[in-house]
Amino acid sequence: MAGLADHLRRRIEAQGPLSVADYMEDALGHPRYGYYTTRDPLGAAGDFITAPEISQMFGELIGLWCVVQWRSMGAPAPVLLVELGPGRGTLMADILGAADGAAPEFTAALRLHLVETSPTLRAAQAKTLSTVRPAPAWHGRFEEVSDGPLIVIANEFFDALPVRQFERSGQGWRERLVDVDGDGFRFVLSAPLEAPPPLPPGLGRVAEGDVTEVSPAGLDLAAAIGGRLAATGGAALIIDYGHGQSAVGDTLQAVKGHAYHGVLDSPGEADLTAHVDFAALGQAAGHAGAAVFDPMGQGAFLEALGLGARAAALIGQATPDQAREIAAARARLTGSMGEMFKVMAISSPGLPPPPGFD
Ligand code: SAH
């Protein structure tokens, strides 16, 4: 049996069925066998592709967003640029390239902080960003990033944070748990909970059989970001797929080789994600003292930042084949992906709305 499945089986035998969050945390982040620990999952040869891997335009526009945001913060120097889950470092390289062209005084003031747990991806980031001076600092957790005015970027990060799932039954709420089942795993339900679970804000009526998800790690992180922004000034841009309004539904999914996969079939060998509940994150950041700008579609956000003009400029210098690729990338970033993916901004109170949100 594969390493992680074996580990999970022993854990369940010792302590009983695991919460979905514990399962997800081990599957993705186990220090020896976790999915992200053991591989670079991005790109055609991997399991999935992300916006910065589709086109440089994505990171370039976010680089210009950072410059405008930094100026509206009063151009502090130094300023921390923090990326959560930087993957291969592609997004950050494109951000820095565009920002340096537009405002070298911004890149001169930058101190780069990368929050990443995967040793494999840290190595990829170090390679992609090898010319950055001063060299980036890596952290396992956002809370370890040093103090100071900051800009935080997270693309497809919150969807990887573990969720707990609760199901409404005739006897009240029960938690969905993962148990062993022969050679594999299966979902079971806990006994009815004595107290209702922490339900997302604004969740309407819940019917028997409905499932709701909560990401304690996501909420803690949103509160930590909100608190830091309120205390030292700055802004955060969170991009992910999910819902603007909290809703019921089981959104846990696994992807392997660019196709859907059973969520319990190959722990540690498939990516696991859940939709991001932006309303819940926004509420946590707001309670911590930050200003929250409601999520908008990624497509509308990128167009508002000038995607059309950037694509036209690139196409002007491109071969016909490259021009077709650029047009296709724009359509991909703004089409169905541009609806499904949302962008939320959080800032210290008192700043003008961030670019794209004005
Ligand atoms: N932002 C990149 C990569 C997205 S994949 C892109 O858009 O291409 C998710 C990233 O988050 C990976 O770098 C993964 O290793 C990292 N990650 C996942 N869970 C994490 C956690 N709990 N703490 C820190 N990094 C994590």
Short mmCIF file of C-alpha atoms and ligand atoms in Angstrom, two decimals:
data_model
loop_
_atom_site.label_atom_id
_atom_site.label_comp_id
_atom_site.label_asym_id
_atom_site.label_seq_id
_atom_site.Cartn_x
_atom_site.Cartn_y
_atom_site.Cartn_z
CA MET A 1 0.00 0.00 0.00
CA ALA A 2 1.20 3.50 -0.81
CA GLY A 3 2.86 5.47 2.01
CA LEU A 4 0.11 7.96 2.72
CA ALA A 5 -2.78 5.48 2.53
CA ASP A 6 -0.86 3.29 4.98
CA HIS A 7 -0.28 6.23 7.32
CA LEU A 8 -3.98 7.24 7.20
CA ARG A 9 -5.10 3.69 7.89
CA ARG A 10 -2.88 3.46 10.99
CA ARG A 11 -4.05 6.88 12.15
CA ILE A 12 -7.72 5.89 11.82
CA GLU A 13 -7.10 2.55 13.57
CA ALA A 14 -5.48 4.40 16.47
CA GLN A 15 -7.88 7.33 16.88
CA GLY A 16 -11.05 6.56 14.94
CA PRO A 17 -12.42 8.15 11.75
CA LEU A 18 -10.78 11.45 10.69
CA SER A 19 -12.50 14.72 9.94
CA VAL A 20 -12.45 15.67 6.26
CA ALA A 21 -10.07 18.50 7.27
CA ASP A 22 -7.60 16.09 8.88
CA TYR A 23 -7.80 13.83 5.83
CA MET A 24 -7.23 16.78 3.49
CA GLU A 25 -4.36 18.16 5.55
CA ASP A 26 -2.50 14.85 5.49
CA ALA A 27 -3.32 14.16 1.83
CA LEU A 28 -1.94 17.54 0.72
CA GLY A 29 0.63 18.45 3.30
CA HIS A 30 1.95 15.38 5.14
CA PRO A 31 5.66 16.18 5.61
CA ARG A 32 6.76 12.95 3.94
CA TYR A 33 3.94 11.65 1.75
CA GLY A 34 1.74 14.70 1.11
CA TYR A 35 0.68 15.55 -2.45
CA TYR A 36 2.42 18.94 -2.49
CA THR A 37 5.38 17.69 -0.49
CA THR A 38 6.31 15.13 -3.08
CA ARG A 39 5.77 16.83 -6.44
CA ASP A 40 5.32 19.86 -8.68
CA PRO A 41 1.68 19.31 -9.73
CA LEU A 42 1.42 22.16 -12.24
CA GLY A 43 1.40 22.17 -16.01
CA ALA A 44 0.67 19.82 -18.89
CA ALA A 45 2.69 16.94 -17.41
CA GLY A 46 1.13 17.44 -13.96
CA ASP A 47 -2.42 17.43 -12.69
CA PHE A 48 -3.77 20.94 -13.23
CA ILE A 49 -2.93 24.35 -14.68
CA THR A 50 -3.37 27.77 -13.10
CA ALA A 51 -3.89 31.26 -14.53
CA PRO A 52 -0.23 32.37 -14.26
CA GLU A 53 0.81 29.19 -16.08
CA ILE A 54 -1.69 29.98 -18.86
CA SER A 55 -0.39 33.48 -19.62
CA GLN A 56 2.19 36.03 -18.46
CA MET A 57 -0.55 38.69 -18.83
CA PHE A 58 -2.18 37.50 -15.59
CA GLY A 59 0.89 38.26 -13.46
CA GLU A 60 1.78 41.41 -15.38
CA LEU A 61 -1.59 42.99 -14.64
CA ILE A 62 -1.33 42.00 -10.99
CA GLY A 63 2.16 43.57 -10.93
CA LEU A 64 0.64 46.86 -12.08
CA TRP A 65 -2.12 46.43 -9.47
CA CYS A 66 0.62 46.16 -6.82
CA VAL A 67 2.29 49.37 -8.00
CA VAL A 68 -0.95 51.39 -7.89
CA GLN A 69 -1.86 49.90 -4.52
CA TRP A 70 1.60 50.70 -3.11
CA ARG A 71 1.27 54.32 -4.21
CA SER A 72 -2.16 54.62 -2.61
CA MET A 73 -0.58 53.27 0.62
CA GLY A 74 1.82 56.27 0.46
CA ALA A 75 4.70 54.38 -1.22
CA PRO A 76 6.20 52.93 1.98
CA ALA A 77 9.81 51.73 1.79
CA PRO A 78 10.52 49.02 2.61
CA VAL A 79 7.28 47.26 1.70
CA LEU A 80 6.74 43.52 2.08
CA LEU A 81 5.37 41.65 -0.91
CA VAL A 82 3.97 38.38 0.41
CA GLU A 83 2.79 35.56 -1.81
CA LEU A 84 0.89 32.60 -0.37
CA GLY A 85 1.50 29.30 -2.18
CA PRO A 86 3.61 30.63 -5.05
CA GLY A 87 3.67 27.35 -7.05
CA ARG A 88 6.57 27.51 -9.48
CA GLY A 89 7.17 31.22 -8.87
CA THR A 90 5.73 32.09 -12.28
CA LEU A 91 3.17 34.59 -10.98
CA MET A 92 5.77 36.40 -8.87
CA ALA A 93 8.27 36.55 -11.75
CA ASP A 94 5.62 38.16 -13.99
CA ILE A 95 4.53 40.53 -11.20
CA LEU A 96 8.12 41.68 -10.65
CA GLY A 97 8.85 42.03 -14.37
CA ALA A 98 5.88 44.29 -15.01
CA ALA A 99 6.31 46.25 -11.76
CA ASP A 100 9.98 46.88 -12.46
CA GLY A 101 9.16 48.27 -15.92
CA ALA A 102 6.45 50.57 -14.55
CA ALA A 103 7.97 51.66 -11.22
CA PRO A 104 11.56 50.62 -10.44
CA GLU A 105 11.26 52.57 -7.16
CA PHE A 106 8.62 50.03 -6.11
CA THR A 107 10.76 46.98 -6.86
CA ALA A 108 13.71 48.69 -5.12
CA ALA A 109 11.58 49.05 -1.97
CA LEU A 110 10.31 45.43 -2.05
CA ARG A 111 11.14 42.66 0.38
CA LEU A 112 9.79 39.39 -0.95
CA HIS A 113 8.24 36.87 1.46
CA LEU A 114 7.00 33.52 0.16
CA VAL A 115 4.74 31.30 2.24
CA GLU A 116 5.21 27.74 1.04
CA THR A 117 5.32 24.36 2.77
CA SER A 118 6.40 22.17 -0.15
CA PRO A 119 10.18 21.65 -0.40
CA THR A 120 9.77 20.70 -4.07
CA LEU A 121 7.97 23.94 -4.91
CA ARG A 122 10.29 26.04 -2.73
CA ALA A 123 13.16 24.76 -4.89
CA ALA A 124 11.24 25.64 -8.07
CA GLN A 125 10.52 29.14 -6.71
CA ALA A 126 14.18 29.66 -5.74
CA LYS A 127 15.17 28.81 -9.31
CA THR A 128 12.57 31.03 -11.00
CA LEU A 129 13.35 33.96 -8.66
CA SER A 130 17.13 33.44 -8.44
CA THR A 131 17.97 36.99 -9.56
CA VAL A 132 15.72 38.76 -7.02
CA ARG A 133 17.68 40.99 -4.60
CA PRO A 134 17.46 40.91 -1.66
CA ALA A 135 16.78 37.18 -1.95
CA PRO A 136 13.24 36.09 -0.95
CA ALA A 137 12.53 34.84 2.57
CA TRP A 138 10.52 31.60 2.84
CA HIS A 139 8.06 30.82 5.63
CA GLY A 140 5.86 27.85 6.47
CA ARG A 141 3.07 30.12 7.73
CA PHE A 142 1.84 33.65 7.07
CA GLU A 143 2.09 34.44 10.79
CA GLU A 144 5.92 34.13 10.51
CA VAL A 145 6.23 37.03 8.06
CA SER A 146 8.00 40.01 9.69
CA ASP A 147 6.12 43.22 10.53
CA GLY A 148 5.63 46.21 8.23
CA PRO A 149 3.39 47.58 5.48
CA LEU A 150 2.53 44.74 3.15
CA ILE A 151 0.86 43.58 -0.04
CA VAL A 152 -0.39 39.98 -0.01
CA ILE A 153 -1.16 37.94 -3.13
CA ALA A 154 -2.79 34.49 -3.13
CA ASN A 155 -3.82 32.67 -6.29
CA GLU A 156 -5.37 29.22 -5.87
CA PHE A 157 -4.12 29.01 -2.30
CA PHE A 158 -7.24 29.11 -0.12
CA ASP A 159 -8.85 26.25 -2.09
CA ALA A 160 -6.08 23.97 -0.78
CA LEU A 161 -6.81 24.74 2.87
CA PRO A 162 -8.63 21.92 4.68
CA VAL A 163 -12.41 22.07 5.15
CA ARG A 164 -14.66 20.33 7.64
CA GLN A 165 -17.99 19.10 6.31
CA PHE A 166 -21.24 18.90 8.23
CA GLU A 167 -24.44 17.20 7.14
CA ARG A 168 -27.93 18.08 8.35
CA SER A 169 -29.79 14.97 9.48
CA GLY A 170 -33.17 14.37 11.13
CA GLN A 171 -31.35 14.30 14.49
CA GLY A 172 -29.39 17.52 13.95
CA TRP A 173 -25.94 18.14 12.53
CA ARG A 174 -23.42 15.35 12.03
CA GLU A 175 -19.84 15.68 10.83
CA ARG A 176 -18.66 13.80 7.75
CA LEU A 177 -15.67 11.65 8.64
CA VAL A 178 -13.29 9.38 6.73
CA ASP A 179 -13.07 5.75 7.83
CA VAL A 180 -11.25 2.71 6.46
CA ASP A 181 -13.21 0.46 4.12
CA GLY A 182 -11.45 -2.79 3.18
CA ASP A 183 -8.35 -1.69 1.29
CA GLY A 184 -9.70 1.82 0.79
CA PHE A 185 -11.61 4.56 2.56
CA ARG A 186 -15.22 5.67 2.84
CA PHE A 187 -17.24 8.52 4.29
CA VAL A 188 -19.20 7.94 7.50
CA LEU A 189 -21.22 10.30 9.70
CA SER A 190 -20.46 11.15 13.31
CA ALA A 191 -23.08 10.87 16.05
CA PRO A 192 -25.33 13.97 16.14
CA LEU A 193 -23.32 16.94 17.42
CA GLU A 194 -24.27 18.39 20.76
CA ALA A 195 -23.84 21.97 19.51
CA PRO A 196 -24.39 23.19 15.94
CA PRO A 197 -21.17 23.52 13.89
CA PRO A 198 -19.78 26.96 13.02
CA LEU A 199 -22.05 27.72 10.04
CA PRO A 200 -21.03 30.15 7.28
CA PRO A 201 -22.56 33.65 7.43
CA GLY A 202 -25.80 34.25 5.55
CA LEU A 203 -26.50 30.57 4.97
CA GLY A 204 -30.24 30.41 4.29
CA ARG A 205 -32.56 27.56 5.22
CA VAL A 206 -30.88 24.19 5.45
CA ALA A 207 -32.74 21.01 4.51
CA GLU A 208 -32.18 17.46 5.68
CA GLY A 209 -29.26 15.96 3.74
CA ASP A 210 -27.62 19.31 3.02
CA VAL A 211 -23.86 19.54 3.49
CA THR A 212 -22.05 22.66 4.57
CA GLU A 213 -18.31 23.32 4.64
CA VAL A 214 -16.14 25.40 6.92
CA SER A 215 -12.41 25.98 6.58
CA PRO A 216 -11.04 26.76 10.06
CA ALA A 217 -7.54 27.26 8.59
CA GLY A 218 -8.90 29.61 5.92
CA LEU A 219 -10.85 31.67 8.44
CA ASP A 220 -7.86 31.91 10.79
CA LEU A 221 -5.65 33.02 7.92
CA ALA A 222 -8.16 35.62 6.69
CA ALA A 223 -8.37 36.98 10.24
CA ALA A 224 -4.56 37.07 10.51
CA ILE A 225 -4.26 38.91 7.18
CA GLY A 226 -7.03 41.34 8.12
CA GLY A 227 -5.39 42.02 11.48
CA ARG A 228 -1.97 42.63 9.93
CA LEU A 229 -3.39 44.97 7.28
CA ALA A 230 -5.33 46.94 9.88
CA ALA A 231 -2.23 47.21 12.12
CA THR A 232 0.54 48.03 9.64
CA GLY A 233 -1.25 49.10 6.44
CA GLY A 234 -1.54 47.43 3.09
CA ALA A 235 -3.75 45.27 0.93
CA ALA A 236 -4.38 41.69 -0.09
CA LEU A 237 -5.64 40.19 -3.33
CA ILE A 238 -7.22 36.75 -3.05
CA ILE A 239 -8.02 34.90 -6.27
CA ASP A 240 -9.69 31.53 -6.28
CA TYR A 241 -12.70 29.61 -7.43
CA GLY A 242 -15.64 29.60 -5.15
CA HIS A 243 -18.80 31.41 -4.24
CA GLY A 244 -19.41 35.02 -3.33
CA GLN A 245 -22.37 34.08 -1.13
CA SER A 246 -22.13 31.23 1.36
CA ALA A 247 -24.15 28.25 0.14
CA VAL A 248 -24.75 24.65 1.03
CA GLY A 249 -23.03 21.95 -1.02
CA ASP A 250 -20.26 19.41 -0.98
CA THR A 251 -17.53 21.00 -3.12
CA LEU A 252 -14.63 18.76 -2.15
CA GLN A 253 -13.01 17.49 -5.33
CA ALA A 254 -9.93 15.63 -6.45
CA VAL A 255 -8.08 16.14 -9.72
CA LYS A 256 -5.39 13.95 -11.19
CA GLY A 257 -3.90 14.17 -14.66
CA HIS A 258 -6.30 17.02 -15.58
CA ALA A 259 -9.38 14.83 -14.84
CA TYR A 260 -11.71 14.45 -11.86
CA HIS A 261 -10.81 11.64 -9.49
CA GLY A 262 -12.51 10.05 -6.46
CA VAL A 263 -11.67 12.15 -3.40
CA LEU A 264 -10.87 9.06 -1.31
CA ASP A 265 -9.31 6.99 -4.11
CA SER A 266 -5.65 8.06 -4.12
CA PRO A 267 -4.74 10.09 -1.03
CA GLY A 268 -1.47 11.91 -1.62
CA GLU A 269 -1.56 11.19 -5.36
CA ALA A 270 -4.34 13.58 -6.42
CA ASP A 271 -4.94 17.27 -5.78
CA LEU A 272 -7.76 17.97 -3.33
CA THR A 273 -9.61 21.28 -3.20
CA ALA A 274 -12.82 22.82 -1.94
CA HIS A 275 -14.57 25.95 -3.19
CA VAL A 276 -13.61 29.09 -1.34
CA ASP A 277 -16.35 30.76 0.69
CA PHE A 278 -15.44 34.41 0.06
CA ALA A 279 -18.27 35.72 2.25
CA ALA A 280 -16.87 33.80 5.23
CA LEU A 281 -13.29 34.94 4.53
CA GLY A 282 -14.43 38.54 4.11
CA GLN A 283 -16.32 38.42 7.38
CA ALA A 284 -13.25 37.06 9.23
CA ALA A 285 -10.97 39.74 7.74
CA GLY A 286 -13.56 42.46 8.45
CA HIS A 287 -13.92 41.41 12.09
CA ALA A 288 -10.14 41.72 12.38
CA GLY A 289 -10.40 45.40 11.41
CA ALA A 290 -9.74 45.42 7.67
CA ALA A 291 -11.83 46.88 4.82
CA VAL A 292 -13.20 44.18 2.51
CA PHE A 293 -14.06 44.69 -1.18
CA ASP A 294 -16.64 42.18 -2.38
CA PRO A 295 -15.42 39.54 -4.81
CA MET A 296 -15.81 40.10 -8.53
CA GLY A 297 -15.29 37.71 -11.44
CA GLN A 298 -11.68 37.24 -12.49
CA GLY A 299 -12.61 38.05 -16.10
CA ALA A 300 -14.16 41.41 -15.23
CA PHE A 301 -11.24 42.17 -12.89
CA LEU A 302 -8.58 41.48 -15.54
CA GLU A 303 -10.45 43.45 -18.20
CA ALA A 304 -10.80 46.38 -15.76
CA LEU A 305 -7.02 46.28 -15.26
CA GLY A 306 -6.44 46.51 -19.02
CA LEU A 307 -6.19 42.92 -20.26
CA GLY A 308 -7.47 43.97 -23.69
CA ALA A 309 -4.77 46.61 -24.13
CA ARG A 310 -2.03 44.30 -22.82
CA ALA A 311 -3.10 41.52 -25.21
CA ALA A 312 -3.17 43.97 -28.13
CA ALA A 313 0.34 45.23 -27.28
CA LEU A 314 1.71 41.68 -27.14
CA ILE A 315 -0.11 40.70 -30.34
CA GLY A 316 1.43 43.73 -32.07
CA GLN A 317 4.90 42.18 -31.65
CA ALA A 318 3.90 38.55 -32.15
CA THR A 319 4.04 36.02 -34.98
CA PRO A 320 0.60 34.87 -36.23
CA ASP A 321 0.89 31.66 -34.17
CA GLN A 322 1.84 33.57 -31.03
CA ALA A 323 -0.99 36.06 -31.68
CA ARG A 324 -3.49 33.19 -31.76
CA GLU A 325 -2.07 31.87 -28.47
CA ILE A 326 -2.37 35.28 -26.80
CA ALA A 327 -5.97 35.71 -27.94
CA ALA A 328 -6.77 32.18 -26.74
CA ALA A 329 -5.18 32.87 -23.34
CA ARG A 330 -7.25 36.03 -22.93
CA ALA A 331 -10.42 34.09 -23.79
CA ARG A 332 -9.47 31.35 -21.33
CA LEU A 333 -8.76 33.72 -18.44
CA THR A 334 -12.02 35.60 -18.95
CA GLY A 335 -14.40 32.88 -20.26
CA SER A 336 -15.85 30.19 -18.01
CA MET A 337 -12.73 30.43 -15.80
CA GLY A 338 -13.30 34.18 -15.54
CA GLU A 339 -16.74 33.59 -13.98
CA MET A 340 -15.85 30.67 -11.78
CA PHE A 341 -12.74 32.38 -10.39
CA LYS A 342 -13.30 35.37 -8.19
CA VAL A 343 -11.07 38.13 -6.91
CA MET A 344 -11.50 39.68 -3.48
CA ALA A 345 -9.49 42.57 -2.07
CA ILE A 346 -8.85 43.37 1.57
CA SER A 347 -7.11 46.55 2.70
CA SER A 348 -6.29 48.65 5.69
CA PRO A 349 -9.23 50.96 6.45
CA GLY A 350 -9.15 54.42 4.88
CA LEU A 351 -7.42 53.59 1.59
CA PRO A 352 -9.14 54.28 -1.73
CA PRO A 353 -10.71 51.19 -3.36
CA PRO A 354 -7.99 49.05 -4.97
CA PRO A 355 -7.65 49.10 -8.78
CA GLY A 356 -10.42 47.07 -10.38
CA PHE A 357 -12.71 47.60 -7.38
CA ASP A 358 -13.27 51.33 -7.94
N1 SAH B 1 -0.24 30.08 -6.79
C1 SAH B 1 0.32 29.09 -7.69
C2 SAH B 1 0.20 27.65 -7.16
C3 SAH B 1 -1.16 27.17 -6.75
S1 SAH B 1 -1.10 25.51 -6.12
C4 SAH B 1 -0.29 29.23 -9.06
O1 SAH B 1 -1.25 29.96 -9.21
O2 SAH B 1 0.22 28.62 -10.00
C5 SAH B 1 -1.12 25.76 -4.36
C6 SAH B 1 0.17 26.26 -3.77
O3 SAH B 1 0.01 26.42 -2.36
C7 SAH B 1 1.37 25.34 -3.93
O4 SAH B 1 2.53 26.13 -4.05
C8 SAH B 1 1.34 24.55 -2.61
O5 SAH B 1 2.54 23.90 -2.32
C9 SAH B 1 0.99 25.64 -1.65
N2 SAH B 1 0.33 25.20 -0.41
C10 SAH B 1 -0.75 24.40 -0.30
N3 SAH B 1 -1.15 24.30 0.99
C11 SAH B 1 -0.31 25.08 1.71
C12 SAH B 1 -0.21 25.42 3.11
N4 SAH B 1 -1.07 24.93 4.00
N5 SAH B 1 0.77 26.27 3.50
C13 SAH B 1 1.63 26.78 2.59
N6 SAH B 1 1.60 26.50 1.25
C14 SAH B 1 0.65 25.65 0.83
#
